[in-house]
Tab-separated table of C-alpha atoms and ligand atoms in Angstrom:
chain	number	residue	atom	x	y	z
X	1	MET	CA	6.630	-25.877	20.255
X	2	ARG	CA	4.609	-22.572	18.868
X	3	ASP	CA	6.302	-19.796	17.926
X	4	VAL	CA	6.191	-16.898	20.689
X	5	ALA	CA	5.825	-13.379	19.879
X	6	VAL	CA	5.965	-10.457	21.925
X	7	ILE	CA	2.541	-8.482	21.471
X	8	GLY	CA	2.755	-5.550	23.911
X	9	VAL	CA	5.067	-3.835	26.572
X	10	GLY	CA	4.560	-1.667	29.404
X	11	TRP	CA	7.636	0.231	30.990
X	12	PRO	CA	6.518	3.483	33.228
X	13	LYS	CA	9.433	5.637	34.279
X	14	TRP	CA	11.476	4.672	36.977
X	15	GLY	CA	13.121	5.981	40.131
X	16	GLU	CA	12.563	6.243	44.301
X	17	LEU	CA	8.745	6.317	43.817
X	18	TRP	CA	8.353	6.928	47.123
X	19	LYS	CA	4.126	7.965	46.063
X	20	LYS	CA	3.633	4.769	45.103
X	21	ASP	CA	3.050	1.118	46.849
X	22	ILE	CA	4.665	-2.013	44.961
X	23	ARG	CA	0.999	-2.975	43.657
X	24	ASN	CA	0.598	0.639	41.973
X	25	ILE	CA	4.016	-0.049	40.468
X	26	PHE	CA	3.086	-3.362	39.181
X	27	VAL	CA	-0.347	-2.456	37.959
X	28	GLU	CA	0.497	0.450	36.425
X	29	ALA	CA	3.401	-1.439	33.868
X	30	ALA	CA	0.868	-3.855	33.360
X	31	LEU	CA	-2.073	-2.262	32.102
X	32	MET	CA	0.349	-0.261	29.927
X	33	ALA	CA	1.241	-3.336	27.898
X	34	ILE	CA	-2.363	-4.752	28.127
X	35	GLU	CA	-3.212	-1.586	26.283
X	36	ASP	CA	-0.180	-1.760	24.318
X	37	ALA	CA	-0.969	-4.908	22.982
X	38	GLY	CA	-4.902	-4.245	22.468
X	39	VAL	CA	-6.357	-7.563	23.872
X	40	ASP	CA	-9.161	-7.741	26.104
X	41	HIS	CA	-7.865	-10.434	28.775
X	42	ILE	CA	-4.839	-12.330	29.866
X	43	ASP	CA	-5.044	-16.169	30.153
X	44	SER	CA	-1.879	-16.666	32.616
X	45	MET	CA	0.335	-14.478	34.584
X	46	TYR	CA	3.696	-14.595	35.641
X	47	VAL	CA	5.338	-11.749	38.402
X	48	ALA	CA	9.055	-11.464	39.035
X	49	SER	CA	10.254	-9.789	42.239
X	50	MET	CA	13.257	-11.143	44.313
X	51	SER	CA	12.380	-9.893	47.768
X	52	PRO	CA	8.969	-7.896	48.341
X	53	GLY	CA	8.476	-9.900	51.657
X	54	LEU	CA	12.002	-8.381	52.811
X	55	TRP	CA	11.048	-4.680	51.402
X	56	SER	CA	7.279	-4.580	51.305
X	57	LYS	CA	6.467	-7.185	53.899
X	58	GLN	CA	4.530	-8.169	51.565
X	59	GLU	CA	4.330	-12.209	50.184
X	60	HIS	CA	1.661	-13.720	47.681
X	61	ILE	CA	2.390	-11.511	45.396
X	62	GLY	CA	1.136	-13.336	42.115
X	63	ALA	CA	-2.604	-13.189	43.526
X	64	LEU	CA	-2.102	-9.676	45.309
X	65	MET	CA	-1.308	-8.257	41.693
X	66	ALA	CA	-3.739	-10.696	39.567
X	67	ASP	CA	-6.250	-9.114	42.201
X	68	TYR	CA	-5.627	-5.676	41.610
X	69	LEU	CA	-5.144	-5.739	37.997
X	70	GLY	CA	-8.810	-7.165	38.064
X	71	GLN	CA	-7.623	-10.518	36.627
X	72	THR	CA	-8.874	-12.887	38.983
X	73	PRO	CA	-9.660	-16.039	38.671
X	74	ILE	CA	-6.919	-16.191	35.829
X	75	PRO	CA	-3.388	-18.118	37.380
X	76	ALA	CA	-0.741	-15.816	38.580
X	77	VAL	CA	2.686	-16.911	40.154
X	78	ARG	CA	5.727	-14.720	41.440
X	79	VAL	CA	8.986	-16.078	39.963
X	80	GLU	CA	12.301	-15.166	42.156
X	81	SER	CA	15.701	-15.922	40.711
X	82	ALA	CA	17.364	-12.866	42.776
X	83	CYS	CA	18.236	-10.004	39.907
X	84	ALA	CA	17.688	-12.860	36.968
X	85	SER	CA	13.542	-13.071	37.878
X	86	GLY	CA	12.720	-10.790	35.205
X	87	GLY	CA	14.648	-13.230	32.744
X	88	MET	CA	13.611	-16.401	34.770
X	89	ALA	CA	9.954	-15.169	34.554
X	90	VAL	CA	9.971	-13.829	30.448
X	91	ARG	CA	11.313	-17.997	30.239
X	92	LEU	CA	8.449	-19.334	31.884
X	93	GLY	CA	5.707	-17.330	29.851
X	94	PHE	CA	7.491	-18.245	26.524
X	95	ILE	CA	7.375	-22.108	27.300
X	96	GLU	CA	3.370	-21.569	28.614
X	97	VAL	CA	2.436	-20.474	25.194
X	98	ALA	CA	5.500	-22.214	23.106
X	99	SER	CA	3.559	-25.548	24.952
X	100	GLY	CA	0.234	-24.336	23.924
X	101	MET	CA	-1.240	-24.491	27.328
X	102	SER	CA	-1.994	-20.560	27.257
X	103	ASP	CA	-2.587	-18.156	24.289
X	104	ILE	CA	-2.349	-14.466	26.328
X	105	VAL	CA	0.696	-14.834	28.872
X	106	LEU	CA	1.325	-11.477	30.631
X	107	VAL	CA	4.939	-11.392	32.504
X	108	GLY	CA	5.712	-8.491	34.566
X	109	GLY	CA	8.095	-7.817	36.968
X	110	VAL	CA	8.391	-5.135	40.024
X	111	GLU	CA	10.691	-4.241	42.890
X	112	LYS	CA	10.051	-1.885	45.280
X	113	MET	CA	13.167	-0.906	46.860
X	114	TRP	CA	12.955	2.627	48.714
X	115	THR	CA	11.085	1.515	51.809
X	116	GLY	CA	13.229	2.443	54.295
X	117	GLU	CA	14.850	-1.157	54.692
X	118	ASP	CA	18.255	-1.420	54.622
X	119	PHE	CA	19.038	-2.527	50.211
X	120	THR	CA	22.165	-3.786	50.668
X	121	ALA	CA	21.772	-6.237	53.290
X	122	VAL	CA	18.244	-7.220	51.491
X	123	LEU	CA	20.376	-7.327	48.180
X	124	ALA	CA	22.961	-9.616	49.951
X	125	THR	CA	20.620	-12.263	50.988
X	126	ALA	CA	20.808	-13.079	47.077
X	127	ALA	CA	24.517	-13.959	47.619
X	128	ASP	CA	25.763	-17.386	49.799
X	129	GLN	CA	24.717	-16.222	53.266
X	130	GLU	CA	27.042	-18.260	55.491
X	131	TYR	CA	30.021	-17.922	53.486
X	132	GLU	CA	29.858	-14.527	52.348
X	133	ALA	CA	26.826	-12.189	53.364
X	134	PHE	CA	27.887	-13.311	57.490
X	135	HIS	CA	31.414	-11.994	56.624
X	136	GLY	CA	30.397	-8.686	55.334
X	137	LEU	CA	30.808	-9.946	51.415
X	138	THR	CA	28.567	-7.176	49.749
X	139	PHE	CA	27.685	-7.128	45.921
X	140	PRO	CA	29.642	-4.195	44.954
X	141	ALA	CA	32.602	-6.190	47.184
X	142	LEU	CA	32.149	-9.024	45.159
X	143	TYR	CA	32.156	-7.433	41.698
X	144	ALA	CA	35.295	-5.405	43.055
X	145	LEU	CA	37.072	-8.982	43.047
X	146	MET	CA	36.060	-9.281	39.718
X	147	ALA	CA	37.239	-6.046	38.613
X	148	ARG	CA	40.515	-6.474	40.288
X	149	ARG	CA	41.439	-10.039	38.915
X	150	HIS	CA	40.188	-9.282	35.271
X	151	MET	CA	42.732	-6.463	35.637
X	152	HIS	CA	45.312	-8.579	36.998
X	153	GLU	CA	44.934	-11.074	34.050
X	154	PHE	CA	44.710	-8.685	31.356
X	155	GLY	CA	45.415	-5.361	31.714
X	156	THR	CA	42.166	-4.230	31.935
X	157	LYS	CA	42.423	-0.512	32.539
X	158	ARG	CA	40.569	1.295	35.660
X	159	GLU	CA	39.758	4.182	32.963
X	160	GLN	CA	37.455	1.125	30.634
X	161	LEU	CA	35.503	0.194	33.568
X	162	ALA	CA	34.735	3.718	33.686
X	163	MET	CA	33.652	4.192	30.051
X	164	VAL	CA	31.315	0.902	30.487
X	165	SER	CA	29.226	3.651	32.870
X	166	VAL	CA	29.928	7.092	30.556
X	167	LYS	CA	28.115	5.164	27.599
X	168	ASN	CA	25.480	3.705	29.653
X	169	HIS	CA	24.563	7.117	31.008
X	170	ALA	CA	24.664	8.747	27.405
X	171	ASN	CA	22.260	5.913	26.253
X	172	GLY	CA	19.895	6.724	29.555
X	173	ALA	CA	20.134	10.549	28.993
X	174	ARG	CA	18.045	9.518	25.806
X	175	ASN	CA	15.381	7.026	27.584
X	176	PRO	CA	12.647	9.207	29.244
X	177	ARG	CA	11.832	5.967	31.420
X	178	ALA	CA	15.515	5.859	33.082
X	179	GLN	CA	16.345	6.917	36.667
X	180	TYR	CA	19.372	8.926	36.045
X	181	GLN	CA	18.766	11.016	32.479
X	182	ARG	CA	22.210	12.569	32.507
X	183	GLU	CA	25.617	12.178	30.773
X	184	ILE	CA	28.752	11.743	33.284
X	185	THR	CA	32.410	11.600	32.086
X	186	VAL	CA	35.216	9.776	33.055
X	187	GLU	CA	36.397	11.947	35.324
X	188	ALA	CA	33.009	12.137	36.962
X	189	VAL	CA	32.873	8.334	37.826
X	190	LEU	CA	36.853	8.316	38.866
X	191	ASN	CA	36.059	11.173	40.877
X	192	SER	CA	33.074	9.468	42.718
X	193	PRO	CA	33.286	8.349	45.940
X	194	PRO	CA	34.695	4.896	46.498
X	195	VAL	CA	32.796	1.872	46.954
X	196	ALA	CA	34.641	-1.183	46.792
X	197	ASP	CA	37.693	-0.783	45.560
X	198	PRO	CA	38.371	-0.291	42.527
X	199	LEU	CA	34.249	0.281	42.160
X	200	ASN	CA	33.335	3.797	42.772
X	201	LEU	CA	29.664	4.977	43.158
X	202	LEU	CA	28.948	5.924	39.292
X	203	ASP	CA	30.655	2.483	38.611
X	204	CYS	CA	27.212	0.649	40.378
X	205	SER	CA	23.634	0.362	39.361
X	206	PRO	CA	21.640	2.385	42.125
X	207	VAL	CA	18.674	1.791	43.704
X	208	THR	CA	15.544	1.690	42.206
X	209	ASP	CA	11.744	1.146	42.282
X	210	GLY	CA	9.948	0.163	38.773
X	211	ALA	CA	7.948	-2.513	36.850
X	212	ALA	CA	8.046	-3.380	33.624
X	213	ALA	CA	5.839	-5.653	31.671
X	214	ILE	CA	5.508	-7.700	28.297
X	215	ILE	CA	2.705	-9.869	26.620
X	216	LEU	CA	3.481	-12.585	25.003
X	217	ALA	CA	1.223	-14.779	22.719
X	218	PRO	CA	1.597	-17.215	19.583
X	219	VAL	CA	2.954	-15.453	16.264
X	220	ASP	CA	0.224	-16.805	14.731
X	221	LEU	CA	-2.629	-14.910	17.173
X	222	ALA	CA	-0.191	-11.779	16.757
X	223	ARG	CA	0.057	-11.591	12.861
X	224	LYS	CA	-4.359	-11.298	13.323
X	225	ILE	CA	-3.875	-9.136	16.388
X	226	ALA	CA	-0.816	-6.669	15.561
X	227	LYS	CA	-0.949	-3.180	15.151
X	228	ASP	CA	0.927	-1.357	12.213
X	229	ARG	CA	4.307	-2.936	13.222
X	230	PRO	CA	6.708	-5.674	12.697
X	231	ILE	CA	6.470	-9.122	14.624
X	232	VAL	CA	8.893	-9.529	17.185
X	233	GLN	CA	9.377	-13.340	17.559
X	234	ILE	CA	11.505	-14.903	20.593
X	235	ILE	CA	13.383	-17.327	19.130
X	236	GLY	CA	15.878	-18.477	21.717
X	237	SER	CA	15.159	-18.959	25.183
X	238	GLY	CA	18.267	-19.971	27.505
X	239	ALA	CA	18.955	-20.508	31.290
X	240	ALA	CA	21.749	-21.771	33.586
X	241	THR	CA	22.948	-21.810	37.117
X	242	ASP	CA	26.519	-21.599	39.250
X	243	SER	CA	27.444	-21.710	42.614
X	244	ILE	CA	26.268	-19.426	44.419
X	245	ALA	CA	29.516	-18.127	45.960
X	246	LEU	CA	32.137	-16.527	44.043
X	247	ALA	CA	34.835	-18.339	45.888
X	248	ASP	CA	33.341	-21.757	44.923
X	249	ARG	CA	34.107	-20.839	40.640
X	250	GLU	CA	37.420	-22.051	38.871
X	251	SER	CA	37.617	-18.454	37.638
X	252	TYR	CA	36.701	-14.791	38.778
X	253	VAL	CA	36.921	-13.707	35.187
X	254	GLU	CA	34.813	-15.358	33.672
X	255	LEU	CA	30.754	-15.985	34.241
X	256	PRO	CA	29.888	-19.893	32.603
X	257	ALA	CA	26.139	-19.533	33.845
X	258	VAL	CA	26.067	-16.698	30.996
X	259	LYS	CA	28.383	-18.952	28.798
X	260	LYS	CA	25.769	-21.775	28.962
X	261	ALA	CA	22.904	-20.127	28.731
X	262	ALA	CA	23.772	-18.422	25.925
X	263	GLU	CA	24.900	-21.632	24.312
X	264	ILE	CA	21.496	-22.546	24.812
X	265	ALA	CA	19.783	-19.989	23.320
X	266	TYR	CA	21.987	-19.690	20.167
X	267	LYS	CA	21.621	-23.131	19.636
X	268	MET	CA	17.688	-22.785	19.576
X	269	ALA	CA	17.810	-20.178	17.180
X	270	GLY	CA	20.163	-20.669	15.091
X	271	VAL	CA	22.366	-17.595	15.402
X	272	GLY	CA	25.401	-17.280	16.772
X	273	PRO	CA	27.184	-13.882	18.432
X	274	GLU	CA	28.417	-12.353	14.778
X	275	ASP	CA	24.516	-12.601	13.904
X	276	ILE	CA	23.535	-9.931	16.823
X	277	ASP	CA	22.381	-6.316	16.157
X	278	LEU	CA	22.405	-5.173	19.237
X	279	ALA	CA	22.103	-6.522	23.145
X	280	GLU	CA	21.124	-5.602	26.702
X	281	VAL	CA	23.245	-7.189	29.357
X	282	HIS	CA	23.357	-7.036	33.209
X	283	ASP	CA	25.818	-4.000	33.997
X	284	CYS	CA	25.257	-4.299	37.896
X	285	PHE	CA	28.506	-2.855	37.729
X	286	THR	CA	30.669	-1.680	35.288
X	287	ILE	CA	32.694	-4.787	35.204
X	288	ALA	CA	29.626	-7.254	34.547
X	289	GLU	CA	29.436	-5.545	31.230
X	290	ILE	CA	32.653	-6.469	30.605
X	291	ILE	CA	32.685	-9.600	31.578
X	292	VAL	CA	29.262	-10.170	29.839
X	293	THR	CA	30.131	-9.411	26.540
X	294	GLU	CA	33.004	-11.653	26.538
X	295	ASP	CA	31.310	-14.713	27.585
X	296	LEU	CA	28.601	-13.992	24.848
X	297	GLY	CA	30.941	-14.387	22.113
X	298	PHE	CA	30.590	-10.705	21.252
X	299	PHE	CA	34.638	-10.384	22.189
X	300	GLU	CA	37.557	-12.939	22.554
X	301	LYS	CA	38.238	-13.014	26.480
X	302	GLY	CA	40.010	-10.894	28.323
X	303	LYS	CA	39.300	-7.843	25.066
X	304	GLY	CA	35.917	-6.323	26.659
X	305	GLY	CA	37.594	-3.123	28.174
X	306	GLU	CA	39.443	-2.412	25.235
X	307	ALA	CA	36.581	-2.933	22.862
X	308	VAL	CA	34.614	-0.090	25.251
X	309	GLU	CA	37.204	2.178	24.919
X	310	GLN	CA	37.405	1.468	21.020
X	311	GLY	CA	33.342	2.803	21.093
X	312	LEU	CA	32.540	-0.825	19.762
X	313	THR	CA	29.516	-1.141	22.020
X	314	LYS	CA	28.357	2.340	21.317
X	315	ILE	CA	24.976	2.918	19.316
X	316	GLY	CA	26.496	3.075	15.716
X	317	GLY	CA	29.523	0.717	16.681
X	318	LYS	CA	29.858	-2.867	15.904
X	319	ILE	CA	27.659	-4.213	18.826
X	320	PRO	CA	25.352	-1.609	20.248
X	321	VAL	CA	25.604	-2.797	24.413
X	322	ASN	CA	22.842	-1.309	26.777
X	323	THR	CA	21.105	1.363	24.737
X	324	SER	CA	18.348	1.502	26.856
X	325	GLY	CA	20.943	3.006	29.352
X	326	GLY	CA	21.606	-0.391	31.169
X	327	LEU	CA	20.897	-1.338	34.783
X	328	LYS	CA	23.485	1.398	35.650
X	329	SER	CA	21.837	4.797	34.443
X	330	LYS	CA	18.018	3.619	33.941
X	331	GLY	CA	18.059	1.525	37.341
X	332	HIS	CA	18.156	-1.623	38.425
X	333	PRO	CA	14.533	-2.517	40.352
X	334	VAL	CA	16.000	-6.091	40.344
X	335	GLY	CA	12.496	-8.192	39.634
X	336	ALA	CA	11.928	-6.023	36.526
X	337	THR	CA	15.331	-5.555	35.247
X	338	GLY	CA	15.375	-8.896	33.019
X	339	VAL	CA	11.618	-7.705	31.687
X	340	ALA	CA	12.412	-4.165	30.856
X	341	GLN	CA	15.442	-5.616	28.703
X	342	ILE	CA	12.734	-7.856	26.406
X	343	VAL	CA	10.904	-4.194	26.206
X	344	GLU	CA	13.735	-2.478	24.828
X	345	ILE	CA	14.572	-4.810	22.234
X	346	THR	CA	11.131	-5.341	21.018
X	347	GLU	CA	10.662	-1.425	20.607
X	348	GLN	CA	14.160	-1.507	18.850
X	349	LEU	CA	13.104	-4.109	16.540
X	350	TRP	CA	10.196	-2.640	15.522
X	351	GLY	CA	12.015	0.398	15.254
X	352	VAL	CA	10.281	3.157	17.794
X	353	SER	CA	13.473	3.606	20.119
X	354	GLY	CA	13.709	7.296	18.752
X	355	GLU	CA	17.191	8.826	19.353
X	356	ARG	CA	18.304	5.484	20.948
X	357	GLN	CA	17.413	3.690	17.729
X	358	VAL	CA	20.227	1.210	16.395
X	359	GLU	CA	19.344	1.220	12.419
X	360	GLY	CA	18.102	-1.623	10.802
X	361	ALA	CA	18.192	-3.777	13.993
X	362	LYS	CA	16.841	-7.731	12.649
X	363	ILE	CA	17.970	-9.513	16.145
X	364	GLY	CA	18.807	-8.320	19.403
X	365	LEU	CA	19.667	-10.223	22.605
X	366	ALA	CA	18.989	-10.086	26.058
X	367	GLN	CA	20.996	-11.294	29.329
X	368	ASN	CA	19.957	-11.041	32.636
X	369	MET	CA	21.623	-12.359	36.028
X	370	GLY	CA	21.493	-13.099	39.645
X	371	GLY	CA	23.657	-12.811	42.372
X	372	SER	CA	27.403	-12.732	41.733
X	373	GLY	CA	26.376	-14.984	38.252
X	374	ALA	CA	24.351	-17.860	40.130
X	375	SER	CA	22.246	-17.961	37.710
X	376	SER	CA	21.577	-16.225	34.454
X	377	THR	CA	19.036	-16.218	31.455
X	378	VAL	CA	19.811	-15.084	27.815
X	379	HIS	CA	17.255	-14.284	25.055
X	380	ILE	CA	16.848	-13.886	21.892
X	381	LEU	CA	14.211	-11.496	19.537
X	382	LYS	CA	13.957	-11.377	16.063
X	383	ARG	CA	11.963	-9.437	13.872
X	384	ILE	CA	9.809	-11.440	11.216
X	385	ASP	CA	8.729	-10.037	8.320
L	401	COA	N1	24.590	6.186	39.875
L	401	COA	C1	24.392	7.171	39.777
L	401	COA	N2	24.342	8.061	40.662
L	401	COA	C2	23.740	7.390	41.987
L	401	COA	C3	23.896	5.997	42.200
L	401	COA	C4	24.096	5.580	41.530
L	401	COA	N3	24.490	4.060	41.501
L	401	COA	N4	23.470	5.780	43.696
L	401	COA	C5	23.355	7.224	44.275
L	401	COA	N5	23.261	8.222	42.964
L	401	COA	C6	23.208	9.516	43.469
L	401	COA	C7	21.998	10.253	44.403
L	401	COA	O1	21.073	10.408	43.536
L	401	COA	C8	22.357	11.211	45.166
L	401	COA	O2	22.195	12.167	44.613
L	401	COA	P1	22.056	13.793	45.132
L	401	COA	O3	23.202	13.565	45.887
L	401	COA	O4	22.061	14.477	43.900
L	401	COA	O5	20.710	13.321	45.471
L	401	COA	C9	24.119	11.064	45.482
L	401	COA	O6	24.233	10.246	44.235
L	401	COA	C10	24.475	9.971	46.970
L	401	COA	O7	23.748	8.997	46.846
L	401	COA	P2	23.573	7.926	47.938
L	401	COA	O8	21.937	7.402	48.251
L	401	COA	O9	23.655	8.768	49.313
L	401	COA	O10	24.083	6.892	47.741
L	401	COA	P3	24.789	5.382	48.663
L	401	COA	O11	25.881	5.595	49.147
L	401	COA	O12	23.738	5.186	49.474
L	401	COA	O13	24.657	4.364	47.529
L	401	COA	C11	25.583	2.842	46.692
L	401	COA	C12	24.936	4.356	46.303
L	401	COA	C13	26.364	2.827	44.553
L	401	COA	C14	26.043	1.778	46.900
L	401	COA	C15	24.014	2.290	45.946
L	401	COA	O14	23.630	3.073	44.649
L	401	COA	C16	24.098	0.454	45.663
L	401	COA	O15	24.203	0.106	46.680
L	401	COA	N6	24.045	0.459	44.307
L	401	COA	C17	24.494	-1.438	44.181
L	401	COA	C18	23.057	-1.708	43.822
L	401	COA	C19	23.217	-3.493	43.939
L	401	COA	O16	24.006	-4.013	44.690
L	401	COA	N7	22.601	-4.218	42.918
L	401	COA	C20	22.348	-5.891	42.941
L	401	COA	C21	23.109	-5.988	42.300
L	401	COA	S1	23.819	-7.366	41.879
């Protein structure tokens, strides 16, 4: 296997992009990444997107994006794993470069969610249609069940859930690409409209249009064309699946797919949770960040809430989590999310994250998740000198 580096990134501003359609949104991010990498062509492309068919009535977007990017006849294909589509596409791009099949691969993610379609119903297609969605279980409701159980088993406090959101909004307020660039308070979260008890509006990631892209290449090539910045290598890639329905799980307070993906990635990278300097994790709802930080091994099971309260996951804390603002503040255009996580970690390791910079960051982790944890990816990136 060849060593693989991230050599370019692109991430335009996210939000409600009513004046742009899915192809414009994707192409803008892809061109930014190509320009940033300084390459004059790409060999192959993966386009992560959960549901362009339902939101934009557009399928076949691998070819569509290659066409509008002016890159035909390269191979291009859409990758779908619900909200983990981005992470899965990164893994496929990584495998393609590592295998020697291609040298320069673009991995982009895109979702156009503001189209007038019922976004809650579209998102719910990533749950079990027969046993969950049909009966009215939405994603906020599924994560609310997990939150209640976590509170019951470990005494996790309602305020600790809110603190996840407060921390992530504080980071997102310093990220010019985030959808919601404003700080909030615990009181604001507790007083925001209820969505699915105990989760309120400010415990939920928003509905977002957006795209992000990265360019992957072998480390040897990266060294030749690298700009004046360190090489960032993907040293571990893990992916796993689990039961699609929450009711089929043995426990509501852990996510086996996250644990398995992390185990694979840590083993490949030859590092453990104690070596990670910062992480981007899938905080689609505040409880998700708490459970995921436990399952990645950063904190003991049941202690994720306390860790947030103690400030361990803030920038400057033991392990800064979601320096980008997380899904909560920066937005969650589902197919793009896993790719933007890699952009954030790469920029942190390059040392170009400005006000959000984690000083001396050398190893970063990105965890992306589909549905209520039926699929997950974990990538570990390292700055190599
Ligand atoms: N965070 C912060 N602000 C938000 C927000 C969020 N998640 N969602 C909406 N807002 C803001 C809006 O900008 C709006 O502000 P304004 O009045 O100043 O313009 C206000 O809150 C009300 O927005 P509205 O669009 O009416 O909210 P809504 O009730 O239709 O939707 C949610 C709110 C939380 C239900 C929706 O964002 C949602 O479904 N999120 C979850 C998405 C999801 O499930 N993703 C997949 C995860 S697995």
